[in-house]
Coordinates of C-alpha atoms and ligand atoms in Angstrom, one line a residue:
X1 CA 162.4 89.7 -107.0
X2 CA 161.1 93.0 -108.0
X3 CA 158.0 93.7 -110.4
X4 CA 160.3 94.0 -113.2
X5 CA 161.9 90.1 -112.9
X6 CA 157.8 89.4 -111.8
X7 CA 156.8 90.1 -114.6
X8 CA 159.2 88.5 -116.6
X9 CA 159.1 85.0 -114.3
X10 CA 155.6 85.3 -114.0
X11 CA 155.2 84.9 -117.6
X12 CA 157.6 82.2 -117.8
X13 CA 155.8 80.4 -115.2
X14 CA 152.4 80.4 -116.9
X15 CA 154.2 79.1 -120.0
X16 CA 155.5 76.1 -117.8
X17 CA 152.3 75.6 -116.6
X18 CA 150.6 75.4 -120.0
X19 CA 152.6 73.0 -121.6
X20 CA 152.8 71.3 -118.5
X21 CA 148.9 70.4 -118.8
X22 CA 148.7 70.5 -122.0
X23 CA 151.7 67.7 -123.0
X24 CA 150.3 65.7 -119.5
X25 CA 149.5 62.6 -121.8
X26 CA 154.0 61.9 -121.9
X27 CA 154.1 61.4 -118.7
X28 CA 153.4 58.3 -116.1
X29 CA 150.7 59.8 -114.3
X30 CA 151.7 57.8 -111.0
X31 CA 155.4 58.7 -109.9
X32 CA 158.0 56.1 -109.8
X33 CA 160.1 57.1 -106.6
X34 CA 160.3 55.6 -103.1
X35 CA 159.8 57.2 -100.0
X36 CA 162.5 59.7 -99.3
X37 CA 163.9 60.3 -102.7
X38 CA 163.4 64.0 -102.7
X39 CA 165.3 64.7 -99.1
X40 CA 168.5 63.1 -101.2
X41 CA 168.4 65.5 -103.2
X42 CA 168.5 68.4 -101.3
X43 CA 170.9 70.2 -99.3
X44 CA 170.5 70.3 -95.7
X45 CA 169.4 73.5 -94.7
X46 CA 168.2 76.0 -96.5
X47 CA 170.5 78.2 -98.5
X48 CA 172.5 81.0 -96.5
X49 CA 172.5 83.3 -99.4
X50 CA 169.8 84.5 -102.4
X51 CA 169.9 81.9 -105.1
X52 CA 169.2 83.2 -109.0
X53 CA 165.9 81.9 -110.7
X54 CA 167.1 79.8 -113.5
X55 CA 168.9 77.2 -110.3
X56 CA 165.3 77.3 -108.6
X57 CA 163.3 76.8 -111.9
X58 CA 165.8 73.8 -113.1
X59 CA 164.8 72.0 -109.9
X60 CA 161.1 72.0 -110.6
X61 CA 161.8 69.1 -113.3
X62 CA 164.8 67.8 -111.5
X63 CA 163.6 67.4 -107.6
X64 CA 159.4 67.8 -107.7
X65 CA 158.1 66.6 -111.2
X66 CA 159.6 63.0 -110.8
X67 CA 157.7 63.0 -107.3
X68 CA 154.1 64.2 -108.6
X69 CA 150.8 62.1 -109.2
X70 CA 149.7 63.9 -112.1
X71 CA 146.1 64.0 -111.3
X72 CA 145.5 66.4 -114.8
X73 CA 146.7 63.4 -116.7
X74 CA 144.0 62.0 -119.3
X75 CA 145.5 58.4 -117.8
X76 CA 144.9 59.3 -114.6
X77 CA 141.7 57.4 -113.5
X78 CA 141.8 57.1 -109.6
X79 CA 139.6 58.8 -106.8
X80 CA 137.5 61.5 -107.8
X81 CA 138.5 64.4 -109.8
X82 CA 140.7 67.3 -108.6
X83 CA 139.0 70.4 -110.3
X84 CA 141.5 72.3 -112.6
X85 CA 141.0 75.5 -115.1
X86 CA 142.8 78.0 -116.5
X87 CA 140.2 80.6 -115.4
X88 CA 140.6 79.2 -111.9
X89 CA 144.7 79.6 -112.1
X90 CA 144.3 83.2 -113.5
X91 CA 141.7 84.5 -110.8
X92 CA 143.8 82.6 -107.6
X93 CA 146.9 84.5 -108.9
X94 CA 144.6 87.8 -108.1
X95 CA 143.3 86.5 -105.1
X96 CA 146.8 86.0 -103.6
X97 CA 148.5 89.2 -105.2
X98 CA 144.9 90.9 -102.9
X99 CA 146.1 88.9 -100.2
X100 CA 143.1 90.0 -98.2
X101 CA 141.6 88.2 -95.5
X102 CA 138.3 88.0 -95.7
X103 CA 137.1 87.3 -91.8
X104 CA 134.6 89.8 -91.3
X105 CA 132.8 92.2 -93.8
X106 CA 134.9 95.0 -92.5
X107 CA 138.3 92.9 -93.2
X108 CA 138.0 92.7 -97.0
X109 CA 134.3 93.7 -98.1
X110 CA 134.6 92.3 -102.0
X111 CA 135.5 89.4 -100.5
X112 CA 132.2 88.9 -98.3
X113 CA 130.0 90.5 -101.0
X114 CA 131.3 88.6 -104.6
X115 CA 131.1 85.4 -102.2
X116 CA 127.5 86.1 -101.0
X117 CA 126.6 87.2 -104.7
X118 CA 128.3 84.0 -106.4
X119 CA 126.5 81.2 -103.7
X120 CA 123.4 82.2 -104.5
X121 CA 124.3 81.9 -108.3
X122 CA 125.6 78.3 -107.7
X123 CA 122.7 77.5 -105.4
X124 CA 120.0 79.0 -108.3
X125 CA 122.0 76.6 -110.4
X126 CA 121.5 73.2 -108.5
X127 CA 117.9 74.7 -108.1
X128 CA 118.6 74.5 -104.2
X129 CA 115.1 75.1 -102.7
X130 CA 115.2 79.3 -102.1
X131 CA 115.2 79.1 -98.5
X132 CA 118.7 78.0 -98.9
X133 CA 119.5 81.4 -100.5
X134 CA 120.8 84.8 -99.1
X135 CA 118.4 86.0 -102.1
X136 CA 115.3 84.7 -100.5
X137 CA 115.8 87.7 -98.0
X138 CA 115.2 84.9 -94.5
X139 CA 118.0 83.3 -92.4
X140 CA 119.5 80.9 -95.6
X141 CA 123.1 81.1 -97.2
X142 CA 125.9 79.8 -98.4
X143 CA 129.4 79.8 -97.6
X144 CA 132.8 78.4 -99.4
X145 CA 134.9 75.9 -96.9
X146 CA 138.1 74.4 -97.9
X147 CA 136.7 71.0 -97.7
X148 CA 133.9 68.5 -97.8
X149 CA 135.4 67.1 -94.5
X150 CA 135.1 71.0 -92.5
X151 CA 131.6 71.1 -94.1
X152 CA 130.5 68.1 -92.1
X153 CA 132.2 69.1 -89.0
X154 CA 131.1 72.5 -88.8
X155 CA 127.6 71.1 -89.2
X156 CA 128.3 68.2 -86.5
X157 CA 129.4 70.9 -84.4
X158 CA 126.7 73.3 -84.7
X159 CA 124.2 70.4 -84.6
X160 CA 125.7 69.0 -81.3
X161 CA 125.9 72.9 -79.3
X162 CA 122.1 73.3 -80.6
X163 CA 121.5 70.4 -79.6
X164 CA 122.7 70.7 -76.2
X165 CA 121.6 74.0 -76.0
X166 CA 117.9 73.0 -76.6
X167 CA 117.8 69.9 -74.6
X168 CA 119.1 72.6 -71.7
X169 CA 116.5 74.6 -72.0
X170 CA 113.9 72.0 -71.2
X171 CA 115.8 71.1 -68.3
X172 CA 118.5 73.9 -67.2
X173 CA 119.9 71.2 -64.9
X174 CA 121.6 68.4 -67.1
X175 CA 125.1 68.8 -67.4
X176 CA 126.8 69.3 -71.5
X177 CA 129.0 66.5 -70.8
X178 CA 125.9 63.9 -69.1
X179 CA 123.8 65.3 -73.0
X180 CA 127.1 65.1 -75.1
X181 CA 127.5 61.2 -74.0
X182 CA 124.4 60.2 -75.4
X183 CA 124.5 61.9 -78.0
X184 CA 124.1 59.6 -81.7
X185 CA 125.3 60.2 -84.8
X186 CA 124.1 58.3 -88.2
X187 CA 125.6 58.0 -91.7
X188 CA 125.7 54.8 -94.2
X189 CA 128.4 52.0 -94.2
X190 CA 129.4 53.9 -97.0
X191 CA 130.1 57.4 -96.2
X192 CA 133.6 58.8 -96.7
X193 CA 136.0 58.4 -94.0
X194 CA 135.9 62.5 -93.1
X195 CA 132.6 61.6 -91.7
X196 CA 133.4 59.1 -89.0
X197 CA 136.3 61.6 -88.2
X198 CA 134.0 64.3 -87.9
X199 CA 132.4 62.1 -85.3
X200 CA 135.5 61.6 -83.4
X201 CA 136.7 65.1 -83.6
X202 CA 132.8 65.9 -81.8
X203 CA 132.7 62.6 -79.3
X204 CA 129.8 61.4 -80.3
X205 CA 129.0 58.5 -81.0
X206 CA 128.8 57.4 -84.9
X207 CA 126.0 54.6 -85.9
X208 CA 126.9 53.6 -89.7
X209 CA 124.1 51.8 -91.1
X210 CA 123.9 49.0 -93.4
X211 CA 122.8 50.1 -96.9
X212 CA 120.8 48.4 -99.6
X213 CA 121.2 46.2 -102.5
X214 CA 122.4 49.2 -104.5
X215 CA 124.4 50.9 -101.6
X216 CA 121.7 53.3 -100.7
X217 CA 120.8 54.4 -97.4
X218 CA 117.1 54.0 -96.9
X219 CA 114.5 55.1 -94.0
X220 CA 113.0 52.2 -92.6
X221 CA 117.5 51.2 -91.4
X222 CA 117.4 54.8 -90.2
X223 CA 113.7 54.5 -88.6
X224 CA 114.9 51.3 -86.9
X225 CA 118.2 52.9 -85.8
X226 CA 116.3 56.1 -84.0
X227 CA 114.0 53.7 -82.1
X228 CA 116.3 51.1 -80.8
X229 CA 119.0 54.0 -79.6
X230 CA 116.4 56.0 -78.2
X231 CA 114.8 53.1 -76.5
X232 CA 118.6 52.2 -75.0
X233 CA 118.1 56.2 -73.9
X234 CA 120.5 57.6 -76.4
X235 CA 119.8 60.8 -78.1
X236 CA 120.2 60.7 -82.3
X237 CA 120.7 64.1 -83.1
X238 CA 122.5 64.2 -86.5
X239 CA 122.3 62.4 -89.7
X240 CA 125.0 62.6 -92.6
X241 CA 123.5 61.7 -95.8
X242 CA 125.7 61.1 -99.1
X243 CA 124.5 61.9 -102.7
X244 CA 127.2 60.0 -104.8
X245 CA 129.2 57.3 -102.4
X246 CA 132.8 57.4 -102.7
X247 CA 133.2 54.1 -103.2
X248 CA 130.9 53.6 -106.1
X249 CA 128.7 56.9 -106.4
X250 CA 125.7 55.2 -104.8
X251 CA 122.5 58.2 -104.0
X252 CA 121.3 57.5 -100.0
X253 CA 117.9 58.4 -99.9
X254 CA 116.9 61.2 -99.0
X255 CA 113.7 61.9 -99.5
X256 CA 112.9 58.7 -97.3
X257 CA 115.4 60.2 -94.3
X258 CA 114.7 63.9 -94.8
X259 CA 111.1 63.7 -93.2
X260 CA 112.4 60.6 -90.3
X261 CA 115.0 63.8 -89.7
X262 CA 112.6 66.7 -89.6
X263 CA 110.0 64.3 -87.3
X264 CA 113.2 63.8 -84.9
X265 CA 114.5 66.7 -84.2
X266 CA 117.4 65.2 -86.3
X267 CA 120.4 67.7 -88.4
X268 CA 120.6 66.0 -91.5
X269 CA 123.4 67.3 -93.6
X270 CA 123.4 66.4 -97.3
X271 CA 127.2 65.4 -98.6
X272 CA 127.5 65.7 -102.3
X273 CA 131.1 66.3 -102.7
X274 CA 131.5 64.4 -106.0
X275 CA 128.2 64.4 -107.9
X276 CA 126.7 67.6 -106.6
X277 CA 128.7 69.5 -109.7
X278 CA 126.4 67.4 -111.7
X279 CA 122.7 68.6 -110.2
X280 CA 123.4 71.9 -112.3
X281 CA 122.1 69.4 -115.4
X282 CA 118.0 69.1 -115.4
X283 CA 118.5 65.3 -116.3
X284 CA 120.4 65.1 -113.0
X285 CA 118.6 67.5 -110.4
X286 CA 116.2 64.8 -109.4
X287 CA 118.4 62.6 -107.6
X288 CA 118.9 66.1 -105.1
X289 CA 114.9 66.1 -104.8
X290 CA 115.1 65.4 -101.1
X291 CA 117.2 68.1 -100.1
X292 CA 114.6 70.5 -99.0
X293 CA 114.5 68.6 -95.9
X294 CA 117.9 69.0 -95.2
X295 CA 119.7 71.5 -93.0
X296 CA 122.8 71.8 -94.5
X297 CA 124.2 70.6 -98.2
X298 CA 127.4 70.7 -99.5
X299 CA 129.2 69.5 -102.7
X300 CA 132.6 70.4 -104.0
X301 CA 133.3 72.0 -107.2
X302 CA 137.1 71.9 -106.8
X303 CA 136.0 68.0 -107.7
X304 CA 133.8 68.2 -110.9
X305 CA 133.6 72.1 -111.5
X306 CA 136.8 73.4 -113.1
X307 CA 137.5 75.3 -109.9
X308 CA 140.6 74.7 -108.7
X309 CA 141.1 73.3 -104.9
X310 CA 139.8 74.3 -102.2
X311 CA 136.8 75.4 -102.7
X312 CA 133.5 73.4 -100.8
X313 CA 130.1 75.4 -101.3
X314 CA 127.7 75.2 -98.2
X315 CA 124.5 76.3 -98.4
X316 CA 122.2 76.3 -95.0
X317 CA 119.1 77.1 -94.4
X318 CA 119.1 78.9 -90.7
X319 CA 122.6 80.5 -90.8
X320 CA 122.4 81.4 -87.4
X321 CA 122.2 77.2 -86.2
X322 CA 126.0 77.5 -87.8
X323 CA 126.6 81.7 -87.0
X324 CA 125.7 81.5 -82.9
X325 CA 127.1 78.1 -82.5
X326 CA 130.9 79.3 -82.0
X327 CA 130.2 83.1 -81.2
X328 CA 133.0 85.4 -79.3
X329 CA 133.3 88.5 -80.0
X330 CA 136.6 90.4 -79.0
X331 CA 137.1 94.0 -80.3
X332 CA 139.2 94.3 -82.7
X333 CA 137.3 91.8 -85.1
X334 CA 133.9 94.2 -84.1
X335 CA 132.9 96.9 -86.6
X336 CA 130.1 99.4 -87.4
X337 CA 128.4 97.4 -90.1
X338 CA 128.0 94.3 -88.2
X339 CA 125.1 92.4 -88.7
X340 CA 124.3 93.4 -92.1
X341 CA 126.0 91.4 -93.9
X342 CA 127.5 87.8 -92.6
X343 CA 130.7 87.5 -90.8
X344 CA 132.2 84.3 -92.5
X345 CA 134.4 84.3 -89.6
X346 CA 131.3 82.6 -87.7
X347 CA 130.7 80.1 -90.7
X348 CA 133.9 78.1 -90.1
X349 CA 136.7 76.6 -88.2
X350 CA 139.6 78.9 -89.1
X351 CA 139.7 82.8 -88.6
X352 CA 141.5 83.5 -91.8
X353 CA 140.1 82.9 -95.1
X354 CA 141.5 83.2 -98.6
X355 CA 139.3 85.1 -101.5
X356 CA 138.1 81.8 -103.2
X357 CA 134.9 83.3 -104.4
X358 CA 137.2 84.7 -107.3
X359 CA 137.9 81.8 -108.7
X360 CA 134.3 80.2 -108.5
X361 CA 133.4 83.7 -110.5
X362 CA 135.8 83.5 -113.3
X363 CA 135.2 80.1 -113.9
X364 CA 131.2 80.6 -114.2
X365 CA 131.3 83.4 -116.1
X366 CA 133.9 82.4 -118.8
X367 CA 132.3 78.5 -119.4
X368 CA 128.7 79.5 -118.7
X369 CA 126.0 77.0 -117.5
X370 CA 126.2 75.7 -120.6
X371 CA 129.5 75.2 -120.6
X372 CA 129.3 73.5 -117.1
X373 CA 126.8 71.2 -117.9
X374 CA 128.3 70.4 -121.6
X375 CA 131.4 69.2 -119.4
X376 CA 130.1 66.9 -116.8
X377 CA 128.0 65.3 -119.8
X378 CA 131.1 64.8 -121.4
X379 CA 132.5 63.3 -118.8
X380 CA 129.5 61.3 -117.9
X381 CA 129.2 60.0 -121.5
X382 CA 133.2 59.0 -121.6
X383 CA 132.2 56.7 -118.3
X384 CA 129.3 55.0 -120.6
X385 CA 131.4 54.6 -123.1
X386 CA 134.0 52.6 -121.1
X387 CA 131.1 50.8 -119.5
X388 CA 130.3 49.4 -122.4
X389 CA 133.8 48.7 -123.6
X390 CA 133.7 46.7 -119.7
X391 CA 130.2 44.9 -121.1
X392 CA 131.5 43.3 -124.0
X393 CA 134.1 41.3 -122.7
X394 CA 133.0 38.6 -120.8
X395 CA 135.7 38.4 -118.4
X396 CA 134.6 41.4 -116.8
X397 CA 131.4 42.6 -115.0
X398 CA 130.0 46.0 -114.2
X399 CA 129.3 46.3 -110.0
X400 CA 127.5 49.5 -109.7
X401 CA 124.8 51.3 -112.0
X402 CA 127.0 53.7 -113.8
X403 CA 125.8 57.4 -113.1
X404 CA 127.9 59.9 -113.2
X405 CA 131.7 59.5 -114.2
X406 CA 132.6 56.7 -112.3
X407 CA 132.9 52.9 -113.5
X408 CA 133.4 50.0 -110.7
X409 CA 134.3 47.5 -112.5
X410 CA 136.3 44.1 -112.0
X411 CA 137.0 40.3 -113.4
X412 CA 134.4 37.7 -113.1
X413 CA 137.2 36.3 -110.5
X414 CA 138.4 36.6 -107.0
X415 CA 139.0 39.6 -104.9
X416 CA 142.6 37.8 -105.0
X417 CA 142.9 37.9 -108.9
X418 CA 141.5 41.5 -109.0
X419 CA 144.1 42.8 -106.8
X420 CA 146.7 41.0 -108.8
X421 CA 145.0 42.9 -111.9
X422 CA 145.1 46.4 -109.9
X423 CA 148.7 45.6 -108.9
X424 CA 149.8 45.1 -112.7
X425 CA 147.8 48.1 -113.7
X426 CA 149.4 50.1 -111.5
X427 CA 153.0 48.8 -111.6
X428 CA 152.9 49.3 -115.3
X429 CA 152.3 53.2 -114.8
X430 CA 150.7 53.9 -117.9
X431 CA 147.5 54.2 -115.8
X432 CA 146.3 55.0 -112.1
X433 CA 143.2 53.4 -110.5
X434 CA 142.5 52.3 -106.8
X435 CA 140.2 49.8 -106.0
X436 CA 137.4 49.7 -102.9
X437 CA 135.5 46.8 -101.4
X438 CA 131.8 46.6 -101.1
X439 CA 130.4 44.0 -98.5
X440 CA 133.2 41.6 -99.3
X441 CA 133.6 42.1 -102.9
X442 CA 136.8 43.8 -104.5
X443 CA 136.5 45.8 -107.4
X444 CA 138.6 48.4 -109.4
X445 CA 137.1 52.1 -109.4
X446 CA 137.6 53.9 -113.1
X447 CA 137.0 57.6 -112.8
X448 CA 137.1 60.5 -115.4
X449 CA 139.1 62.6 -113.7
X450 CA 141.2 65.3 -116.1
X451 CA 139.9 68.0 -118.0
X452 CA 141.9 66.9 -120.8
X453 CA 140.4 63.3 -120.7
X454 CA 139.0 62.5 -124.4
X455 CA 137.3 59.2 -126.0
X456 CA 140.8 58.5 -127.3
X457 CA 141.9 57.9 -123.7
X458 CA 138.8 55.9 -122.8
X459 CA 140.0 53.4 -125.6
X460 CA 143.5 53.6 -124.7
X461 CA 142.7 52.3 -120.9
X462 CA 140.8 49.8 -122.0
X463 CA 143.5 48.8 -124.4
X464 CA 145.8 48.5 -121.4
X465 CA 143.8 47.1 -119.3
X466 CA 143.2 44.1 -121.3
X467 CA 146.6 43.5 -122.7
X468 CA 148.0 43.4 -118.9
X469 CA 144.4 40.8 -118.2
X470 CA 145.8 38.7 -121.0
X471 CA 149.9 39.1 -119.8
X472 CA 148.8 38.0 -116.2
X473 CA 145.8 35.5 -116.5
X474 CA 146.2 34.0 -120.1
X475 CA 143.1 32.7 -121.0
X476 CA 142.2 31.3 -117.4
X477 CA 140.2 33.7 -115.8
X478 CA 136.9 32.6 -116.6
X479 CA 137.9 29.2 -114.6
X480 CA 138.6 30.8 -111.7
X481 CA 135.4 32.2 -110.7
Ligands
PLP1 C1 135.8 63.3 -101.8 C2 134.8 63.2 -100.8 C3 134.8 63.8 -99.5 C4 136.1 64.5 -99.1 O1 136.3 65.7 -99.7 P1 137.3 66.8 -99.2 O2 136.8 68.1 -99.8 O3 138.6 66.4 -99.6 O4 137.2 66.8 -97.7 C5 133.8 63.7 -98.7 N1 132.7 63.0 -99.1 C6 132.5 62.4 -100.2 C7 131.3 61.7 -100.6 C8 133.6 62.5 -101.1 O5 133.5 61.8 -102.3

């Protein structure tokens, strides 16, 4: 392909791609094919000689669209949001036509600087405390990782070597691997699964704790925790916090485990992937107030903030816990301006790193704050609004305080009947939901997730939904509680 047939495909491509998400609304958003249908239809190996455009392009519709869960779709109502934006598209077809890596300053400068820059614009937006900020001129800053989950391992990481480091300087004679065994780790029962991985993936040992009434986290289970592991001569060292649960979007409490963490000697890391796009609203910035006793944070705005994935914004407080954590050094990644200006490749697991601070720029320059917070309110008031459709039918009940864009809801019924219900919903394909279980209760999650999604789809789900309760149960559901 040379510029000329680029420029030409190129364009055709974006065309694709806009009526692609903007006719999303036709088609099932969960794919009906079983597993191995694509390998069928494809030749063995790959072809010996150059194929022409229009075969490859054909294909697209023909071998991957009847395949895809079409997580843009206004239908589509399952897990969290996958961020998605035109800006977005636009500025990652710069960032890979740069093709940069972006390891050291040296390696791609723009990259380190625009990324440096746009953190501390996000972080001034959450109204992160300043010491989280390159800006504040100390040892704060922020960083882009691909994922929630690398966020909380990098800061496991760091957290265990400091640890280990500090505990050997009191006592140059214990051995890493007699510290690393009793070494404790803490989250909720309801912390996302990349969290007990993280655990695994550092060998320590993970505590999840029991959570309240409303699924929070609270500090007299932490407090409780600390003292009976340290009594059994364990060492709690880390603590991972979540601000919006995955299963139900439930707030841990932070500004009860921040000061039990500073008092320890405890890493708490903050885990906002979902509702941390939302803090950027005042109306929403007080369920973050906690934070400032936190040494890392992280939230996602591939999730809820029109930037496509992967893009997970860290901010930290004493870079260097993260930046001497994992240090070598070998020549050819050394240059003259070291130390001036952060070497990302100290901030993370991998070595190379794509120029994702391009997109995060486009998209908050061309939507604005304003424009940011106009669209999780949008999506926060379409979650109300189905709430209440949920409320006034009194074979249904709400499960969790709705606050952000996510409803758990399910029938006044058994965990058996709302799986049946789930089942139909999703057999039926006009909509996709997955369910989760809180302490023995079933229940169907309901998330805005599209950019696309509009009160009209809010009222068409609910339409469905009912007309499959009435097809399955009849009028017997209320007798089955
Ligand atoms: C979605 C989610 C994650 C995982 O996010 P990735 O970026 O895919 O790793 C982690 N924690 C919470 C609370 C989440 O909701």
């Amino acid at each position: 392909m040379d510029a000329t047939e680029f420029r030409k495909r190129g364009k055709e491509m974006i065309d694709y791609v806009a009526d692609y998400l903007e006719n999303l609304r036709e088609r099932k958003p969960f794919p009906d094919v079983v597993p191995g249908y694509l390998r069928q239809m494809m030749p063995d190996e790959a072809p010996e000689n150059p194929e022409k455009w229009e075969e490859l392009f054909s294909d697209i519709e023909r071998v991957i669209m009847p395949g895809v869960t079409h997580w843009q779709s206004p239908h589509f109502h399952a897990y969290y949001p996958a961020a998605n934006s035109y800006p977005a598209i636009i500025a990652d077809i710069l960032s890979d036509a740069i093709g940069a890596m972006g390891f050291t300053w040296a390696s791609n400068p723009a990259c380190t600087e625009l990324e440096v820059v746009i953190l501390d614009w996000l972080g001034k937006m959450l109204d992160l405390p300043p010491n989280f900020l390159f800006s504040s001129g100390g040892t704060g800053g922020g960083v882009i990782q691909s994922t929630a989950s690398e966020a909380t391992v990098v800061a496991m990481l760091s957290a265990r070597t400091m640890f280990i480091r500090k505990m050997k300087e009191d006592n140059p004679e214990q051995e890493d691997t007699a510290i690393l065994s009793k070494l404790v780790a803490y989250c909720s029962d309801q912390a996302h699964s990349s969290v007990e991985r993280a655990g695994q993936i550092s060998m320590v040992k993970m505590q999840k704790l029991e959570t309240d009434e409303k699924s929070a986290l609270r500090g007299s289970t932490l407090s409780e925790a600390i003292e009976r592991d340290q009594a059994n001569g364990l060492l709690p060292f880390f603590v991972c916090a979540t601000l919006g649960t995955t299963p139900s979007c439930a707030f841990d409490n932070i500004r009860e485990l921040g000061p039990l963490c500073e008092k320890n000697g405890i890493w708490m890391h903050v885990d906002a992937a979902y509702a941390g796009s939302a803090f950027i609203c005042p109306e929403f910035r007080p369920l973050l107030n906690g934070v400032e006793y936190a040494v890392s944070f992280n939230f996602n705005p591939h999730k809820w903030m029109n930037v496509n994935f992967d893009c997970s914004a860290m901010w930290v407080k004493d870079s260097h816990l993260i930046s001497d954590a994992f240090d070598v050094d070998p020549l050819y990644l050394r240059h003259e301006n070291q130390g001036k200006m952060p070497d990302y490749r100290h901030w993370h697991i991998p070595l190379g790193r794509r120029f994702r601070s391009l997109k995060l720029w486009f998209v908050l320059r061309l939507f604005g704050q304003k424009g940011l917070q106009d669209y999780i309110r949008k999506d926060v008031q379409l979650a109300h609004e189905f709430e209440s459709l949920v409320r006034a039918d009194d074979r249904f009940e709400i499960v969790a305080e709705v606050i952000m864009g996510l409803v758990c809801f399910r029938l006044k019924g058994s965990n058996k009947a709302n799986e049946n219900l789930l089942k139909a919903i999703n057999d039926d394909g006009r909509l996709h939901m997955v369910p989760s279980k809180i302490k023995e209760v079933y229940f169907i999650r309901f998330a805005i997730c599209a950019a696309r999604t509009s009160a009209r789809d809010i009222h068409f789900a609910w339409k469905v939904i009912k007309e499959l309760t009435e097809l399955n149960f009849g009028t017997k559901i209320n007798q089955q509680s």
